[in-house]
Structure formats: structure tokens, C-alpha cells
Amino acid sequence: MNERFLELIENSIKAHWGQPALTDLKGNTFYYKDLAEEIAKLHVVFELANIRKGDKIALMGRNSSRWAICFFGILSYGAVAVPILNDFKPDNVYHIINHSETKLFFVANAIWENLDKSAMPDASCFFSLDNYSMICAKDPDIEALYSQRDERFKKLYPETLRPENVKYHVEEPDELALLNYTSGTTGFSKGVMLPYRSLWSNTKYAAECLSFIKSGDNFVSVLPMAHMYGLAFEILNGINKGCHIHFLPRVPNPKSVIDSFMSVRPALVIAVPLIIEKIVKNNIFPMLKKPTMKIMYGMPGLKQLIQKKICSKLNDAFGNNFFEIVLGGAGLNQEIEAFLKAIGFRYTVGYGMTECGPLISYEQWDTFKFGSVGTVADRMEVKIDSADPEHETGEILVRGTNNMLGYYKNPKATAEVLMEDGWMRTGDLGIIDKDGFIFIRGRSKALILSSNGQNIYPEEIESLLNNMPYVSESLVIQKQEKLIGLVFPDREQAGKDGLTEHDLEVIIRNHLDDINQRIPNYCKLSELLLQQEAFEKTPKMSIKRFLYQEV
């Protein structure tokens, strides 16, 4: 490896010293020189707390400038970052802190109020992620030393911190950089060990393949920074390129996200499919189904004009300054993708997993193949475990610089996915066409085998169900050799349309005949059952299927 991840960050901070780096919308802005100073102050705190290189430091809170600064502070010191998702429950937080052997824990005040420090006996110090103040320390001497942090900083930098003072930890390619605990669809929380080579490779790929991103461009951080998708391509990529990253002032909702896009006008939008699916399904499709519009949309000349107008409005919703929108983390609904393609919307779909930090494949929007997830990323290999990879579905295997080291303190789980020859099992099923484009069929653990031996991919049925009126999301499961569709209805839209709960139930149940007419006989559904609450999901918005196998 000719370059290092921390060298990329160090060089970028020096090169963009006087430019804005991080802004909390309706809050403070940190320039790259401020980022360097805050990182240096954190290094003083780590020293006073007796943190050594390789020690674990956890951080938990919603996306913010302080979160990003803390993350870069941890890695540049030579410690190991343990990001924890903002919505993890206390029991899972305790498990992660204890299992990872975390020494310091930076946590948002609102989260700390619901935690019990006695449940984390090995953590020596707790700090507020809101302002880096010390919450408490088990050793009174450390509390006393912490009060000397400003004095110690001034001794190190008597005048001011200068670019030439920025010198970060020199890492090895296979050195552990971060532990990312994912709450996956199997229900087990495993600590993914990501080395510096994975961070470097993902960041380098983004810099080279997203070449339209320039220094000074705006980003909006929407995806959870504790998840690798958002962290790699909004934060690591943004700082490496000298961009200005903006954080939402509160927990994201559709309105606040769209408002931020329109005010910040980002050069790149990183999103999960759910964001754009909701816009299209709840706002655009109903409009196109109105009688007058339906007639106009059926006329060739007018259809193109309407599509152009819709595309323009959709572009405006995302700030109308982006080169493309990269969707990932979950599959894009096929009907909605076909619509986006038809109107000429600048979108593309990538593919990755936490264990690859995260990227496996991507393709720019104007060379992207419909229905695919792009072509394999640099320094990665992909192969299909089947006799005919172009036509016969098999498990997707990956190998390369992005791959993890394994699961922390879990050799059994590591051996199940990492093979001796370096290939890693993804658990996803797919094919690769003659041009190298990857097409995903579903998760191997979601695959259902019918009584006559047919492979059933529930995601394909769910994609059809999710496009039906008043269906918010769905899940297809097998029970006693019968296929059942679980449906969480769109009660908000039903209420706007004046429907009662009974009306909604009738409409949803009537979808059964419609869906069965559109799928093969061997995968027909026996019934549709309404769910009262939304399905529980993983951080990348995949439904936790294992929770719903018995109803």
C-alpha cells in the first residue's frame, strides 16, 4: 500500500486549512484548522486518561460535527474507534462497551440519561459528546488531570497550532482501525474488525471514481455515521476531498432532509432507497393516477413533457446541484427504479456490506445498468458460487483490500464467512453479466425452498406488494409450507383519503388476488396479514426477518 488512510486525512487538513469543514445547521461551523485544533485537544485528553495506541474508545450520539471530530481524533491518535448507533437500546450498548473492552466512552447527554455506568465496569471514563466535558471517571486522579487539559495544550502549542504541527499516527495496513457492531438481520450483534487498508481503499476509490467532487463542495450528512455507508462516503470521502459537511439540527425526517438539501445544495447525495421511494410513491404516483393526468400521461408527446417536469421537481427536492444520487444499503424497488430511469433522473445503485467497509460495487449514473448494483470496485474481486455465474444464481463471494479482518472475539462466526483462500461469503445471491455488472436476487438466508424444490426469492414478491395502494412495507414468510405476506399498511395516507381501518383491511386483503396473478404458481401467497406496527429494521433499513418467522 503506497498511501495511508491517516496520511490522506492529515494532508487534506493541511491543504484546506482556511476552508469550512463541518457545520451543524443552525449551529457552529468548524474550519479545517478548527478540526485540527479540536483533534489535538482530544489527543491531550487521551494522554491524560492514560489511553495507549490500540485501546478502544466508543462514541454514541446523533450525527454532528463533534461526532466527526471525535472519530478522527480517535484514529489519528492510534486508538480504535467503536461507533455505536444512536438508536441502540441500553442492553446492546452495555454489550458493545463490555465486549469491545472500551476504555473511554463519548456519549450524547440525552443518551447518557438512560444509561447505567455500573453496567459498564471496564470503562474508566465517560465524556459528553456534546462538548467533550468529563461526565465521570472511576479514578479521581484522572479527574484531576483532566482539569489540566487546557494548560497542557498551551504548553504543547504556546502560540497557535499550525499546519506543520499536524502529524498523526503512522498506521500499518492490517492494523485495526475500528470495530463496527452491526445489528444484522440474523439478530446477532457482531463486532466487525475493519483495518486501515479497508478505510484507505474505500476513501481512495471514492476520491478517484467520484471525480466530480471538488474541494469546497457541500455535503449533507443524512445517514447514520455509526454505519459504514454514511461514514465512508459522506464523512471520510468529504473530509479527504476538502468538502464542507453539514449536519441536520435534529433527528432526520422527510421534511427536514428535503429542507436541508434545498438550502445546502449538495454536490453528491448519499441515501438509502427508502427516502426516494417515499417521495415517488406518496407524492408522484398518486398524482399520475388522477383521471386527467392519466389520460395526458398516455399521450406520447405530453408524456415526455410530464416526465421532464417531474424530473425537474425531483431534482429541486434534492437541491438541484447534485451530479448523482447514490442509493445503497438496501434494494431499490423495481417499479420505482423503472420510473426513475424513464424520467432521466440521475441515480445509481451501489452495493456493499459493513464487512467490506463497505463498498463492493458501484457505477456512475450515466453508465449504470438498470436493475444492477454496478461493477466491482477497485482492489476488489467478485465471483458467483454457481456453475454458470451469468445465468445461474449463486452466492456472491468477495475478496480484496476492503475485506475485514474478522469478527472481534468470534472465531466461529469469522470462519463461517472468511475462507482460507481469502474469499468472503456475503450471504447475498446474484449473477454477474458479461459486462461485469452485478445483479442481486436476494439474501441466501431469506431464500425459501418450496415443497416442489423451487427457489423462492421473497424480496421479488415484496417488491410487487410494496407498490400496491396503501402498502407501506411487506414481508413474505413461510409457515407450514404456505407462503404468507405480512403487510404494514400506510395508515397515514389512508387517513388522508378518509378510509377507516376496516376499509383499509378490505383493500389490503383484496391485493391477494392481484399479487398472485403476477407471480408463478409455486410462489403464490396463501393470505395477507396486516401488521399494527412497522417492521423492526437493521441500521441499513433491512427488515429483521428472523423476528417474523412465527406469527
Coordinates of C-alpha atoms in Angstrom, one line a residue, residues 19-395:
Q19 CA -11.9 26.4 4.5
P20 CA -15.1 25.3 6.3
A21 CA -15.2 21.6 7.2
L22 CA -18.1 20.9 9.4
T23 CA -21.3 22.8 10.1
D24 CA -24.2 21.9 12.5
L25 CA -27.1 23.5 10.7
K26 CA -28.5 26.3 13.0
G27 CA -25.2 25.8 15.0
N28 CA -21.5 26.2 14.8
T29 CA -19.1 25.9 11.9
F30 CA -15.6 24.3 12.3
Y31 CA -13.0 25.1 9.7
Y32 CA -10.3 22.6 8.8
K33 CA -7.9 24.5 11.1
D34 CA -10.5 24.2 13.9
L35 CA -10.8 20.5 13.1
A36 CA -7.1 20.1 13.6
E37 CA -7.1 22.1 16.9
E38 CA -10.1 20.1 18.3
I39 CA -8.3 16.8 17.4
A40 CA -5.1 18.0 19.1
K41 CA -7.1 18.8 22.3
L42 CA -8.7 15.4 22.2
H43 CA -5.2 13.8 22.0
V44 CA -4.3 15.7 25.2
V45 CA -7.4 14.3 26.9
F46 CA -6.5 10.8 25.7
E47 CA -3.0 11.1 27.1
L48 CA -4.3 12.4 30.5
A49 CA -6.7 9.4 30.6
N50 CA -3.7 7.0 30.1
I51 CA -5.0 5.8 26.7
R52 CA -2.5 3.8 24.7
K53 CA -2.4 3.1 21.0
G54 CA -4.8 0.2 20.2
D55 CA -7.1 1.0 23.2
K56 CA -10.8 1.1 22.3
I57 CA -12.8 4.4 22.5
A58 CA -16.5 4.3 21.9
L59 CA -18.7 7.2 20.7
M60 CA -22.5 7.4 20.5
G61 CA -24.8 10.2 19.5
R62 CA -26.7 11.6 16.5
N63 CA -24.7 12.9 13.6
S64 CA -22.9 16.1 14.5
S65 CA -19.6 18.0 14.0
R66 CA -18.5 16.8 17.4
W67 CA -19.1 13.2 16.4
A68 CA -16.9 13.6 13.3
I69 CA -14.2 15.4 15.2
C70 CA -14.1 12.7 17.9
F71 CA -13.9 9.9 15.3
F72 CA -10.9 11.5 13.6
G73 CA -9.4 12.3 16.9
I74 CA -9.5 8.6 18.0
L75 CA -8.0 7.2 14.8
S76 CA -5.3 9.9 14.4
Y77 CA -4.2 9.2 18.0
G78 CA -3.7 5.5 17.2
A79 CA -6.7 4.2 19.2
V80 CA -9.5 2.1 17.9
A81 CA -12.9 3.7 17.3
V82 CA -16.1 1.9 18.4
P83 CA -19.0 3.7 16.8
I84 CA -22.4 2.8 18.4
L85 CA -25.7 3.5 16.5
N86 CA -27.7 6.3 18.1
D87 CA -30.9 4.2 18.5
F88 CA -29.3 1.1 20.1
K89 CA -31.1 0.0 23.3
P90 CA -29.2 0.2 26.6
D91 CA -28.6 -3.6 26.8
N92 CA -27.0 -3.6 23.4
V93 CA -24.8 -0.6 24.4
Y94 CA -23.6 -2.4 27.5
H95 CA -22.8 -5.5 25.5
I96 CA -20.8 -3.5 23.0
I97 CA -18.9 -1.4 25.6
N98 CA -18.0 -4.6 27.6
H99 CA -17.3 -6.9 24.7
S100 CA -15.1 -4.4 22.9
E101 CA -13.2 -3.6 26.2
T102 CA -13.8 0.1 25.7
K103 CA -11.7 2.4 27.9
L104 CA -13.4 5.8 27.1
F105 CA -17.0 6.4 26.1
F106 CA -18.1 9.6 24.5
V107 CA -21.9 9.7 24.6
A108 CA -24.5 12.3 24.0
N109 CA -26.1 13.8 27.1
A110 CA -29.6 12.7 26.0
I111 CA -28.5 9.1 25.7
W112 CA -26.4 9.1 28.9
E113 CA -29.5 9.9 31.0
N114 CA -30.8 6.4 30.2
L115 CA -27.6 4.5 30.8
D116 CA -26.2 2.9 34.0
K117 CA -22.4 3.3 34.3
S118 CA -22.3 0.3 36.7
A119 CA -23.3 -1.9 33.8
M120 CA -20.1 -0.9 32.0
P121 CA -17.5 -1.8 34.7
D122 CA -14.4 -1.8 32.4
A123 CA -14.9 1.7 31.0
S124 CA -12.7 4.1 33.0
C125 CA -14.0 7.5 31.8
F126 CA -17.2 8.9 30.4
F127 CA -17.3 12.1 28.4
S128 CA -20.1 14.2 26.9
L129 CA -20.1 14.0 23.1
D130 CA -22.0 17.3 23.1
N131 CA -19.0 19.4 24.4
Y132 CA -16.2 16.8 25.4
S133 CA -16.7 17.7 29.1
M134 CA -16.0 14.8 31.5
I135 CA -19.1 13.2 32.9
C136 CA -17.3 11.0 35.4
A137 CA -14.2 8.9 35.9
K138 CA -13.5 5.9 38.1
D139 CA -10.1 7.2 39.0
P140 CA -10.1 10.5 40.9
D141 CA -6.6 11.2 39.7
I142 CA -7.8 11.2 36.1
E143 CA -10.5 13.8 37.0
A144 CA -7.8 16.0 38.5
L145 CA -5.5 15.6 35.5
Y146 CA -8.4 16.4 33.1
S147 CA -8.7 19.8 34.7
Q148 CA -5.2 20.5 33.4
R149 CA -6.0 19.8 29.7
D150 CA -6.0 23.5 28.6
E151 CA -2.7 24.2 30.4
R152 CA -1.2 21.1 28.8
F153 CA -2.4 22.1 25.3
K154 CA -0.9 25.6 25.7
K155 CA 2.5 24.1 26.6
L156 CA 2.4 21.9 23.6
Y157 CA 1.4 24.8 21.3
P158 CA 2.5 28.0 23.0
E159 CA 1.5 30.3 20.1
T160 CA -1.1 28.5 18.0
L161 CA -1.5 25.2 16.2
R162 CA 0.0 25.4 12.7
P163 CA -0.3 23.1 9.7
E164 CA 3.3 21.8 10.3
N165 CA 2.2 20.7 13.8
V166 CA -0.4 18.2 12.3
K167 CA 1.3 14.8 12.5
Y168 CA -0.9 11.8 13.0
H169 CA -0.4 8.2 13.9
V170 CA 1.5 6.1 11.3
E171 CA -0.6 3.0 10.8
E172 CA 0.1 -0.4 9.2
P173 CA -2.3 -1.6 6.5
D174 CA -3.7 -4.5 8.6
E175 CA -3.8 -2.6 11.8
L176 CA -7.3 -2.4 13.4
A177 CA -8.9 1.0 12.9
L178 CA -12.4 0.5 14.1
L179 CA -14.9 -2.0 15.5
N180 CA -18.3 -1.7 13.9
Y181 CA -21.1 -3.6 15.7
T182 CA -23.9 -4.3 13.4
S183 CA -27.4 -5.3 14.4
G184 CA -28.0 -7.6 11.4
T185 CA -30.9 -9.5 10.0
T186 CA -29.8 -12.6 11.9
G187 CA -30.2 -10.8 15.2
F188 CA -26.6 -11.3 16.4
S189 CA -24.5 -8.2 17.2
K190 CA -21.0 -8.9 15.9
G191 CA -18.0 -6.6 16.0
V192 CA -16.7 -6.2 12.5
M193 CA -12.9 -5.6 12.6
L194 CA -12.0 -3.1 9.9
P195 CA -8.3 -2.5 9.2
Y196 CA -6.8 0.8 7.9
R197 CA -6.4 -0.7 4.5
S198 CA -10.1 -1.0 4.2
L199 CA -10.7 2.7 5.1
W200 CA -7.9 3.7 2.8
S201 CA -9.2 1.6 -0.1
N202 CA -12.8 2.9 0.2
T203 CA -11.7 6.5 0.6
K204 CA -9.2 6.3 -2.3
Y205 CA -11.9 4.7 -4.6
A206 CA -14.4 7.5 -3.7
A207 CA -11.8 10.1 -4.5
E208 CA -11.0 8.6 -7.9
C209 CA -14.4 7.4 -9.0
L210 CA -16.4 10.3 -7.7
S211 CA -14.0 12.7 -9.5
F212 CA -16.8 15.3 -9.9
I213 CA -16.4 16.1 -6.2
K214 CA -14.2 19.1 -5.7
S215 CA -12.7 20.9 -2.7
G216 CA -15.3 23.2 -1.2
D217 CA -18.3 21.2 -2.4
N218 CA -21.2 20.9 0.1
F219 CA -22.4 17.6 1.6
V220 CA -25.4 16.9 3.8
S221 CA -24.9 14.1 6.3
V222 CA -28.1 12.1 6.5
L223 CA -27.2 8.5 7.0
P224 CA -26.0 7.3 10.5
M225 CA -22.3 8.0 10.9
A226 CA -22.0 4.9 13.1
H227 CA -22.9 2.8 10.0
M228 CA -20.1 2.4 7.4
Y229 CA -22.1 3.5 4.3
G230 CA -22.7 7.0 5.6
L231 CA -19.3 7.2 7.4
A232 CA -17.3 6.2 4.3
F233 CA -18.9 8.2 1.6
E234 CA -20.3 11.3 3.4
I235 CA -17.6 11.8 6.1
L236 CA -14.3 10.1 5.1
N237 CA -14.8 11.0 1.4
G238 CA -15.9 14.5 2.2
I239 CA -13.0 15.4 4.5
N240 CA -10.5 13.7 2.2
K241 CA -11.7 15.9 -0.7
G242 CA -11.8 19.1 1.4
C243 CA -15.6 19.4 1.3
H244 CA -18.0 21.2 3.6
I245 CA -20.2 18.7 5.5
H246 CA -23.5 19.9 7.0
F247 CA -25.4 18.1 9.8
L248 CA -29.1 18.3 10.4
P249 CA -30.2 20.1 13.6
R250 CA -32.4 17.3 14.8
V251 CA -33.4 13.7 14.1
P252 CA -33.9 13.4 10.3
N253 CA -37.5 13.3 9.0
P254 CA -38.5 13.7 5.3
K255 CA -39.2 17.5 5.6
S256 CA -36.0 18.4 7.5
V257 CA -34.0 16.3 5.0
I258 CA -35.5 18.0 1.9
D259 CA -35.2 21.4 3.5
S260 CA -31.5 20.8 4.2
F261 CA -30.9 19.7 0.6
M262 CA -32.6 22.8 -0.8
S263 CA -30.6 25.1 1.5
V264 CA -27.2 23.4 1.3
R265 CA -27.5 22.2 -2.4
P266 CA -25.0 19.3 -2.1
A267 CA -22.8 18.1 -4.9
L268 CA -23.5 14.5 -4.1
V269 CA -26.4 12.8 -2.3
I270 CA -25.9 9.5 -0.5
A271 CA -29.1 7.9 0.5
V272 CA -31.0 4.7 1.2
P273 CA -33.8 3.8 -1.3
L274 CA -36.5 4.4 1.3
I275 CA -36.0 8.2 1.0
I276 CA -36.7 8.4 -2.7
E277 CA -39.3 5.6 -2.7
K278 CA -41.5 7.5 -0.2
I279 CA -41.3 10.6 -2.4
V280 CA -42.2 8.8 -5.6
K281 CA -44.8 6.5 -4.1
N282 CA -46.6 9.1 -1.8
N283 CA -46.4 12.2 -4.0
I284 CA -45.7 11.4 -7.6
F285 CA -47.6 8.1 -8.3
P286 CA -50.9 9.3 -6.8
M287 CA -50.7 12.4 -9.0
L288 CA -50.2 10.3 -12.1
K289 CA -53.2 8.2 -11.3
K290 CA -55.6 11.1 -11.3
P291 CA -58.1 10.7 -14.3
T292 CA -57.0 13.8 -16.2
M293 CA -53.3 13.2 -15.7
K294 CA -53.7 9.5 -16.6
I295 CA -55.1 10.5 -20.0
M296 CA -52.4 13.1 -20.6
Y297 CA -49.6 10.6 -19.5
G298 CA -50.9 8.2 -22.0
M299 CA -50.2 10.6 -24.9
P300 CA -46.7 10.2 -26.3
G301 CA -45.9 13.9 -26.8
L302 CA -47.3 15.0 -23.4
K303 CA -45.8 12.0 -21.6
Q304 CA -42.2 13.2 -22.3
L305 CA -43.1 16.8 -21.1
I306 CA -44.7 15.5 -17.9
Q307 CA -41.7 13.2 -17.2
K308 CA -39.3 16.2 -17.8
K309 CA -41.3 18.3 -15.4
I310 CA -41.4 15.6 -12.7
C311 CA -37.6 15.1 -13.0
S312 CA -37.0 18.8 -12.6
K313 CA -39.2 18.9 -9.5
L314 CA -37.4 15.8 -8.1
N315 CA -34.0 17.5 -8.8
D316 CA -35.2 20.6 -6.9
A317 CA -36.2 18.5 -3.9
F318 CA -32.5 17.4 -3.6
G319 CA -31.1 20.9 -4.1
N320 CA -30.7 20.7 -7.9
N321 CA -26.9 20.9 -7.6
F322 CA -26.0 17.2 -7.4
F323 CA -24.1 15.2 -10.0
E324 CA -25.9 12.0 -9.0
I325 CA -27.7 10.3 -6.1
V326 CA -26.1 7.1 -4.9
L327 CA -28.5 4.7 -3.4
G328 CA -27.4 1.8 -1.2
G329 CA -27.9 -0.2 2.0
A330 CA -31.0 -2.0 0.6
G331 CA -32.6 -3.0 -2.7
L332 CA -34.4 -0.3 -4.8
N333 CA -38.0 -1.1 -5.6
Q334 CA -38.0 -2.3 -9.3
E335 CA -41.2 -0.3 -10.3
I336 CA -39.8 2.9 -8.8
E337 CA -36.4 2.3 -10.4
A338 CA -38.1 1.8 -13.8
F339 CA -39.9 5.1 -13.3
L340 CA -36.7 7.0 -12.3
K341 CA -34.9 5.6 -15.3
A342 CA -37.8 6.6 -17.6
I343 CA -37.8 10.3 -16.5
G344 CA -34.0 10.5 -16.7
F345 CA -33.3 11.0 -13.0
R346 CA -29.6 10.9 -12.1
Y347 CA -29.4 8.0 -9.8
T348 CA -27.2 4.9 -9.4
V349 CA -27.3 1.9 -7.0
G350 CA -24.2 0.7 -5.2
Y351 CA -23.6 -2.5 -3.2
G352 CA -21.6 -3.2 -0.1
M353 CA -21.6 -4.5 3.4
T354 CA -20.0 -3.5 6.7
E355 CA -17.5 -6.3 6.4
C356 CA -16.1 -4.5 3.3
G357 CA -16.0 -1.1 4.9
P358 CA -18.4 -1.0 2.9
L359 CA -18.0 -0.9 -0.9
I360 CA -18.2 -3.9 -3.2
S361 CA -19.6 -2.4 -6.4
Y362 CA -20.6 0.9 -8.0
E363 CA -21.1 2.5 -11.4
Q364 CA -21.7 6.1 -12.4
W365 CA -25.3 7.0 -13.2
D366 CA -24.8 7.5 -16.9
T367 CA -23.1 4.2 -17.5
F368 CA -25.1 2.3 -14.8
K369 CA -27.2 -0.7 -16.0
F370 CA -30.9 -0.8 -14.9
G371 CA -31.5 -3.4 -12.2
S372 CA -27.9 -3.8 -11.3
V373 CA -25.7 -2.7 -8.4
G374 CA -22.8 -1.6 -10.6
T375 CA -19.4 -3.2 -11.3
V376 CA -16.8 -4.4 -8.9
A377 CA -14.8 -1.7 -7.0
D378 CA -11.1 -1.2 -7.4
R379 CA -8.9 -3.6 -5.4
M380 CA -11.8 -6.0 -5.0
E381 CA -12.8 -9.2 -6.7
V382 CA -16.3 -10.8 -7.0
K383 CA -17.3 -14.2 -8.1
I384 CA -20.6 -16.1 -8.1
D385 CA -20.7 -19.5 -6.5
S386 CA -22.6 -21.3 -9.3
A387 CA -21.8 -23.4 -12.4
D388 CA -23.0 -20.6 -14.7
P389 CA -22.4 -17.2 -13.0
E390 CA -24.0 -15.2 -15.8
H391 CA -27.3 -17.1 -15.7
E392 CA -27.4 -19.3 -12.6
T393 CA -27.9 -17.6 -9.3
G394 CA -25.3 -18.3 -6.6
E395 CA -23.9 -16.8 -3.5

